[in-house]
GROMACS .gro file of C-alpha atoms in nm:
model
  318
    1MET     CA    1  30.808 -13.087   2.950
    2GLY     CA    2  31.132 -13.038   3.147
    3LEU     CA    3  31.138 -13.105   3.546
    4SER     CA    4  31.212 -12.706   3.587
    5GLU     CA    5  30.832 -12.631   3.443
    6TYR     CA    6  30.693 -12.782   3.753
    7ASP     CA    7  30.752 -12.821   4.130
    8GLY     CA    8  30.943 -13.126   4.211
    9ALA     CA    9  30.802 -13.122   4.573
   10TRP     CA   10  30.678 -13.496   4.455
   11PHE     CA   11  31.038 -13.632   4.485
   12ILE     CA   12  31.113 -13.771   4.795
   13ASP     CA   13  31.473 -13.950   4.683
   14GLY     CA   14  31.581 -14.197   4.449
   15TRP     CA   15  31.876 -14.432   4.413
   16GLN     CA   16  32.062 -14.601   4.176
   17LEU     CA   17  32.081 -14.969   4.256
   18GLY     CA   18  32.445 -15.185   4.255
   19GLU     CA   19  32.729 -15.274   4.435
   20THR     CA   20  32.760 -14.918   4.535
   21PRO     CA   21  32.373 -14.736   4.526
   22LYS     CA   22  32.397 -14.382   4.390
   23LYS     CA   23  32.160 -14.129   4.515
   24LEU     CA   24  31.948 -13.937   4.276
   25THR     CA   25  31.873 -13.619   4.255
   26LEU     CA   26  31.589 -13.429   4.066
   27ALA     CA   27  31.756 -13.343   3.787
   28ASP     CA   28  31.861 -13.735   3.729
   29CYS     CA   29  31.462 -13.799   3.655
   30GLU     CA   30  31.441 -13.659   3.342
   31GLN     CA   31  31.373 -14.024   3.197
   32LEU     CA   32  31.339 -14.334   3.387
   33GLU     CA   33  31.655 -14.549   3.377
   34LYS     CA   34  31.674 -14.917   3.448
   35ASN     CA   35  31.792 -15.066   3.783
   36CYS     CA   36  31.676 -14.743   3.940
   37TRP     CA   37  31.432 -14.674   4.246
   38TYR     CA   38  31.216 -14.325   4.240
   39HIS     CA   39  31.042 -14.275   4.596
   40CYS     CA   40  30.740 -14.026   4.518
   41GLN     CA   41  30.502 -13.800   4.771
   42ARG     CA   42  30.162 -13.919   4.608
   43ASP     CA   43  29.974 -13.625   4.671
   44ALA     CA   44  30.210 -13.340   4.584
   45ALA     CA   45  30.187 -13.114   4.296
   46GLY     CA   46  30.371 -13.202   3.976
   47LEU     CA   47  30.386 -13.580   4.039
   48PRO     CA   48  30.097 -13.664   3.758
   49GLU     CA   49  30.315 -13.431   3.519
   50TRP     CA   50  30.600 -13.600   3.573
   51LEU     CA   51  30.453 -13.945   3.550
   52SER     CA   52  30.312 -13.857   3.195
   53ALA     CA   53  30.671 -13.703   3.099
   54VAL     CA   54  30.829 -14.020   3.170
   55GLY     CA   55  30.590 -14.227   2.985
   56VAL     CA   56  30.371 -14.372   3.223
   57PRO     CA   57  30.008 -14.418   3.119
   58SER     CA   58  29.725 -14.226   3.262
   59SER     CA   59  29.555 -14.560   3.325
   60ILE     CA   60  29.829 -14.638   3.557
   61ALA     CA   61  29.908 -14.326   3.708
   62SER     CA   62  29.543 -14.244   3.827
   63VAL     CA   63  29.583 -14.595   3.997
   64LEU     CA   64  29.908 -14.470   4.171
   65LEU     CA   65  29.773 -14.160   4.267
   66ALA     CA   66  29.428 -14.288   4.377
   67ASP     CA   67  29.324 -14.180   4.734
   68ASP     CA   68  29.175 -14.521   4.839
   69THR     CA   69  29.261 -14.849   4.688
   70ARG     CA   70  29.291 -15.183   4.847
   71PRO     CA   71  29.596 -15.459   4.856
   72ARG     CA   72  29.634 -15.593   4.480
   73PHE     CA   73  29.868 -15.742   4.245
   74GLU     CA   74  29.810 -15.635   3.859
   75GLN     CA   75  30.036 -15.737   3.545
   76LEU     CA   76  29.991 -15.505   3.284
   77GLU     CA   77  30.272 -15.628   3.007
   78ASP     CA   78  30.568 -15.840   3.045
   79ASP     CA   79  30.774 -15.573   3.186
   80ILE     CA   80  30.496 -15.390   3.369
   81PHE     CA   81  30.329 -15.464   3.696
   82LEU     CA   82  30.142 -15.261   3.986
   83LEU     CA   83  30.169 -15.354   4.351
   84ILE     CA   84  29.926 -15.221   4.618
   85LEU     CA   85  30.003 -15.310   4.967
   86ARG     CA   86  29.926 -15.167   5.318
   87GLY     CA   87  30.147 -15.154   5.637
   88ILE     CA   88  30.083 -15.048   5.999
   89ASN     CA   89  30.089 -14.653   6.059
   90LEU     CA   90  30.379 -14.632   6.309
   91ASN     CA   91  30.394 -14.238   6.288
   92GLU     CA   92  30.333 -14.008   6.602
   93GLY     CA   93  29.993 -13.940   6.662
   94THR     CA   94  29.822 -14.168   6.440
   95ASN     CA   95  29.621 -14.518   6.463
   96PRO     CA   96  29.804 -14.818   6.391
   97ASP     CA   97  29.502 -14.986   6.223
   98ASP     CA   98  29.473 -14.673   5.990
   99MET     CA   99  29.707 -14.848   5.766
  100LEU     CA  100  29.910 -14.697   5.504
  101SER     CA  101  29.896 -14.757   5.138
  102ILE     CA  102  30.249 -14.837   4.934
  103ARG     CA  103  30.218 -14.827   4.532
  104PHE     CA  104  30.476 -14.994   4.345
  105LEU     CA  105  30.480 -14.956   3.970
  106TYR     CA  106  30.760 -15.186   3.782
  107PHE     CA  107  30.790 -15.027   3.467
  108ARG     CA  108  31.015 -15.142   3.241
  109GLY     CA  109  31.334 -15.216   3.459
  110SER     CA  110  31.277 -14.955   3.669
  111LEU     CA  111  31.042 -14.896   4.008
  112ILE     CA  112  30.800 -14.624   4.115
  113SER     CA  113  30.675 -14.588   4.441
  114THR     CA  114  30.446 -14.365   4.573
  115ARG     CA  115  30.321 -14.304   4.970
  116LYS     CA  116  30.083 -14.049   5.132
  117TYR     CA  117  30.249 -14.081   5.489
  118PRO     CA  118  30.599 -14.195   5.559
  119SER     CA  119  30.605 -14.564   5.611
  120ARG     CA  120  30.884 -14.693   5.873
  121ALA     CA  121  30.961 -14.996   5.605
  122ILE     CA  122  31.051 -14.755   5.326
  123ALA     CA  123  31.258 -14.541   5.555
  124GLU     CA  124  31.483 -14.853   5.663
  125ALA     CA  125  31.528 -14.928   5.315
  126ARG     CA  126  31.653 -14.569   5.240
  127HIS     CA  127  31.856 -14.569   5.542
  128GLN     CA  128  32.005 -14.881   5.430
  129TYR     CA  129  32.128 -14.727   5.087
  130GLU     CA  130  32.214 -14.367   5.270
  131ALA     CA  131  32.494 -14.601   5.474
  132GLY     CA  132  32.631 -14.739   5.136
  133LYS     CA  133  32.417 -15.089   5.152
  134GLY     CA  134  32.098 -15.244   5.068
  135PRO     CA  135  31.969 -15.465   4.795
  136ALA     CA  136  32.137 -15.475   4.480
  137ASN     CA  137  31.854 -15.504   4.246
  138LEU     CA  138  31.487 -15.420   4.258
  139PHE     CA  139  31.328 -15.753   4.286
  140ALA     CA  140  31.535 -15.786   4.623
  141LEU     CA  141  31.450 -15.454   4.730
  142LEU     CA  142  31.075 -15.496   4.656
  143ILE     CA  143  31.102 -15.850   4.829
  144THR     CA  144  31.259 -15.621   5.139
  145ILE     CA  145  31.034 -15.384   5.159
  146ILE     CA  146  30.723 -15.638   5.171
  147ASP     CA  147  30.917 -15.835   5.469
  148LYS     CA  148  30.954 -15.514   5.680
  149LEU     CA  149  30.591 -15.394   5.616
  150ASN     CA  150  30.517 -15.802   5.752
  151ARG     CA  151  30.739 -15.803   6.023
  152ASN     CA  152  30.629 -15.460   6.142
  153ILE     CA  153  30.290 -15.540   6.143
  154GLU     CA  154  30.376 -15.885   6.312
  155ILE     CA  155  30.577 -15.703   6.574
  156PHE     CA  156  30.248 -15.434   6.640
  157LEU     CA  157  30.023 -15.758   6.705
  158ASP     CA  158  30.259 -15.923   6.935
  159PRO     CA  159  30.157 -15.733   7.274
  160ILE     CA  160  29.752 -15.820   7.195
  161GLU     CA  161  29.829 -16.147   7.270
  162GLU     CA  162  29.967 -16.080   7.597
  163LYS     CA  163  29.665 -15.828   7.669
  164ILE     CA  164  29.417 -16.061   7.574
  165GLU     CA  165  29.542 -16.360   7.780
  166TYR     CA  166  29.561 -16.115   8.070
  167ASP     CA  167  29.194 -15.988   8.070
  168ALA     CA  168  29.098 -16.375   8.054
  169GLU     CA  169  29.301 -16.451   8.350
  170HIS     CA  170  29.137 -16.124   8.512
  171GLN     CA  171  28.800 -16.133   8.406
  172ASP     CA  172  28.630 -15.991   8.687
  173GLU     CA  173  28.870 -15.681   8.641
  174ALA     CA  174  28.864 -15.730   8.247
  175ASP     CA  175  28.753 -15.407   8.050
  176SER     CA  176  28.486 -15.508   7.774
  177GLN     CA  177  28.477 -15.174   7.619
  178SER     CA  178  28.868 -15.214   7.580
  179LEU     CA  179  28.862 -15.578   7.440
  180ALA     CA  180  28.537 -15.394   7.182
  181ASP     CA  181  28.772 -15.128   7.085
  182LEU     CA  182  29.070 -15.383   7.054
  183ASN     CA  183  28.833 -15.633   6.796
  184LYS     CA  184  28.769 -15.331   6.588
  185ARG     CA  185  29.118 -15.229   6.508
  186LEU     CA  186  29.174 -15.658   6.461
  187LEU     CA  187  28.908 -15.638   6.219
  188LYS     CA  188  29.016 -15.309   6.015
  189ILE     CA  189  29.374 -15.476   6.000
  190ARG     CA  190  29.208 -15.791   5.882
  191ARG     CA  191  29.010 -15.609   5.591
  192PHE     CA  192  29.360 -15.504   5.437
  193LEU     CA  193  29.520 -15.812   5.509
  194THR     CA  194  29.317 -16.071   5.362
  195PRO     CA  195  29.330 -15.928   5.024
  196GLN     CA  196  29.693 -15.836   5.088
  197ARG     CA  197  29.761 -16.242   5.085
  198TYR     CA  198  29.603 -16.280   4.749
  199ALA     CA  199  29.797 -15.963   4.623
  200LEU     CA  200  30.141 -16.166   4.693
  201ASP     CA  201  29.956 -16.479   4.533
  202ASP     CA  202  29.920 -16.310   4.207
  203LEU     CA  203  30.281 -16.172   4.231
  204ILE     CA  204  30.398 -16.525   4.274
  205GLN     CA  205  30.190 -16.675   3.996
  206SER     CA  206  30.298 -16.422   3.765
  207GLU     CA  207  30.496 -16.524   3.450
  208MET     CA  208  30.730 -16.240   3.474
  209TYR     CA  209  31.084 -16.407   3.363
  210GLU     CA  210  31.268 -16.159   3.586
  211LEU     CA  211  31.030 -16.290   3.926
  212GLU     CA  212  31.190 -16.640   3.901
  213ALA     CA  213  31.463 -16.632   4.104
  214TRP     CA  214  31.308 -16.459   4.396
  215ARG     CA  215  30.983 -16.737   4.398
  216ILE     CA  216  31.095 -16.832   4.735
  217PRO     CA  217  31.175 -16.512   4.902
  218LEU     CA  218  30.836 -16.423   4.791
  219LEU     CA  219  30.662 -16.767   4.921
  220ASN     CA  220  30.809 -16.646   5.263
  221CYS     CA  221  30.637 -16.341   5.234
  222ARG     CA  222  30.313 -16.458   5.139
  223ASP     CA  223  30.346 -16.718   5.405
  224LEU     CA  224  30.415 -16.451   5.697
  225VAL     CA  225  30.112 -16.271   5.554
  226ILE     CA  226  29.891 -16.594   5.631
  227ARG     CA  227  30.043 -16.648   5.957
  228ILE     CA  228  29.945 -16.295   6.033
  229ASN     CA  229  29.624 -16.355   5.925
  230GLU     CA  230  29.574 -16.659   6.098
  231SER     CA  231  29.660 -16.480   6.414
  232ILE     CA  232  29.408 -16.188   6.393
  233ASN     CA  233  29.119 -16.444   6.352
  234PHE     CA  234  29.258 -16.629   6.634
  235TYR     CA  235  29.283 -16.295   6.877
  236ILE     CA  236  28.912 -16.227   6.731
  237GLU     CA  237  28.788 -16.543   6.832
  238GLN     CA  238  28.969 -16.519   7.150
  239ILE     CA  239  28.857 -16.209   7.239
  240GLN     CA  240  28.461 -16.338   7.164
  241VAL     CA  241  28.526 -16.585   7.395
  242VAL     CA  242  28.647 -16.364   7.672
  243ASN     CA  243  28.350 -16.134   7.596
  244LEU     CA  244  28.107 -16.409   7.618
  245HIS     CA  245  28.253 -16.532   7.984
  246LEU     CA  246  28.246 -16.196   8.089
  247SER     CA  247  27.886 -16.166   7.965
  248GLN     CA  248  27.788 -16.493   8.155
  249ILE     CA  249  27.972 -16.363   8.485
  250GLN     CA  250  27.806 -16.016   8.465
  251SER     CA  251  27.471 -16.218   8.426
  252GLU     CA  252  27.554 -16.447   8.703
  253LYS     CA  253  27.565 -16.162   8.927
  254VAL     CA  254  27.270 -15.955   8.816
  255ASN     CA  255  27.094 -16.297   8.873
  256ARG     CA  256  27.230 -16.375   9.199
  257ASN     CA  257  27.160 -16.011   9.325
  258THR     CA  258  26.805 -16.070   9.209
  259TYR     CA  259  26.761 -16.379   9.383
  260LEU     CA  260  26.889 -16.226   9.695
  261ILE     CA  261  26.660 -15.923   9.663
  262SER     CA  262  26.378 -16.194   9.623
  263LEU     CA  263  26.458 -16.385   9.923
  264ILE     CA  264  26.459 -16.058  10.128
  265SER     CA  265  26.137 -15.948   9.970
  266ILE     CA  266  25.987 -16.308  10.045
  267ILE     CA  267  26.150 -16.255  10.442
  268PHE     CA  268  26.003 -15.943  10.493
  269LEU     CA  269  25.640 -15.969  10.306
  270PRO     CA  270  25.490 -16.105  10.611
  271ILE     CA  271  25.611 -15.868  10.843
  272SER     CA  272  25.521 -15.601  10.624
  273PHE     CA  273  25.186 -15.707  10.627
  274LEU     CA  274  25.160 -15.735  10.968
  275THR     CA  275  25.299 -15.380  11.060
  276GLY     CA  276  25.080 -15.251  10.805
  277LEU     CA  277  24.794 -15.433  10.948
  278LEU     CA  278  24.855 -15.280  11.326
  279GLY     CA  279  24.913 -14.956  11.173
  280VAL     CA  280  24.546 -14.897  11.081
  281ASN     CA  281  24.415 -14.643  11.308
  282ILE     CA  282  24.050 -14.785  11.373
  283GLY     CA  283  23.938 -14.906  11.736
  284GLY     CA  284  23.956 -15.265  11.856
  285MET     CA  285  24.311 -15.310  11.772
  286PRO     CA  286  24.426 -15.545  11.978
  287GLY     CA  287  24.743 -15.445  12.251
  288VAL     CA  288  24.656 -15.096  12.232
  289ASP     CA  289  24.602 -15.054  12.615
  290SER     CA  290  24.856 -15.274  12.733
  291ALA     CA  291  25.239 -15.167  12.774
  292ALA     CA  292  25.385 -15.520  12.702
  293ALA     CA  293  25.222 -15.516  12.365
  294PHE     CA  294  25.458 -15.358  12.182
  295TRP     CA  295  25.755 -15.596  12.304
  296ALA     CA  296  25.524 -15.899  12.260
  297PHE     CA  297  25.451 -15.783  11.900
  298CYS     CA  298  25.852 -15.725  11.820
  299ILE     CA  299  25.941 -16.114  11.958
  300ALA     CA  300  25.656 -16.235  11.745
  301LEU     CA  301  25.800 -16.037  11.427
  302GLY     CA  302  26.152 -16.234  11.534
  303ALA     CA  303  26.003 -16.557  11.571
  304ILE     CA  304  25.825 -16.504  11.232
  305THR     CA  305  26.146 -16.402  11.083
  306LEU     CA  306  26.367 -16.695  11.203
  307PHE     CA  307  26.100 -16.965  11.105
  308GLU     CA  308  26.100 -16.838  10.751
  309ILE     CA  309  26.475 -16.851  10.751
  310ILE     CA  310  26.462 -17.188  10.879
  311LEU     CA  311  26.209 -17.301  10.616
  312LEU     CA  312  26.388 -17.105  10.316
  313ARG     CA  313  26.714 -17.310  10.431
  314ARG     CA  314  26.523 -17.662  10.449
  315MET     CA  315  26.351 -17.577  10.106
  316LYS     CA  316  26.730 -17.515   9.984
  317PHE     CA  317  26.635 -17.174   9.865
  318LEU     CA  318  26.930 -17.052  10.118
   0.00000   0.00000   0.00000
């Protein structure tokens, strides 16, 4: 099948790498060329047909086009491997923790990448080539993109530590719901970054001869993912500590208020009893015919209240 026979909307752009990178057109995609990068729109019509036309097996193509995948590395042949990674979603109007899926297929000297939504890491690499710069070979390009994906995650996480520290220092003002939402976002990110570390581990341990010269840069990328995972785990534990302290503060407030209400009830219990007793409308109530009885009764109530307060203070309830 020729390219003219199906829609080319799947093709975002491509580059032939080297000292002077050359931008590829749709017409250059009739077959895969070595040291060329083909960046594709994963959900666009025509991509499955193109992958089949250039010799990519349907079992591999189905992984590149799957709706939901986790980070993984799989070496299929000596010169074929599949790498799936996740990155922070920095597109406008989206949640960063709804992480982007970037899929790479190294296929006999060519690199095919697919995406559903734009990735800033990929965009930066494309801008480098448009400026006549950028990595001169596919493995250097792959490592550059992996590093940018990790750096963007690290930049996104930097303000989180400041927010947690601020809430820890101003615990009376801390919004527990805000911390709960932040905790959920961190858990979503950790869900993908943990297997991403193992995917890079598998890539580093693969037996591809071409990767030998890139072990140290890949180790640096893997170490950055480990550090990011450790930071996320630390933030989650820190949020739990802050939330626990906030719960203790709230419990203390409730207990203090309950205690205060109980003391007020104790003080007014005998007064309420006496006023209720004297409010009974039956004959024989003392002081009914005396004009001074009301004031004497008020003084007696005040004396009882003062006595109770002194008694409670001596018993260290106040």
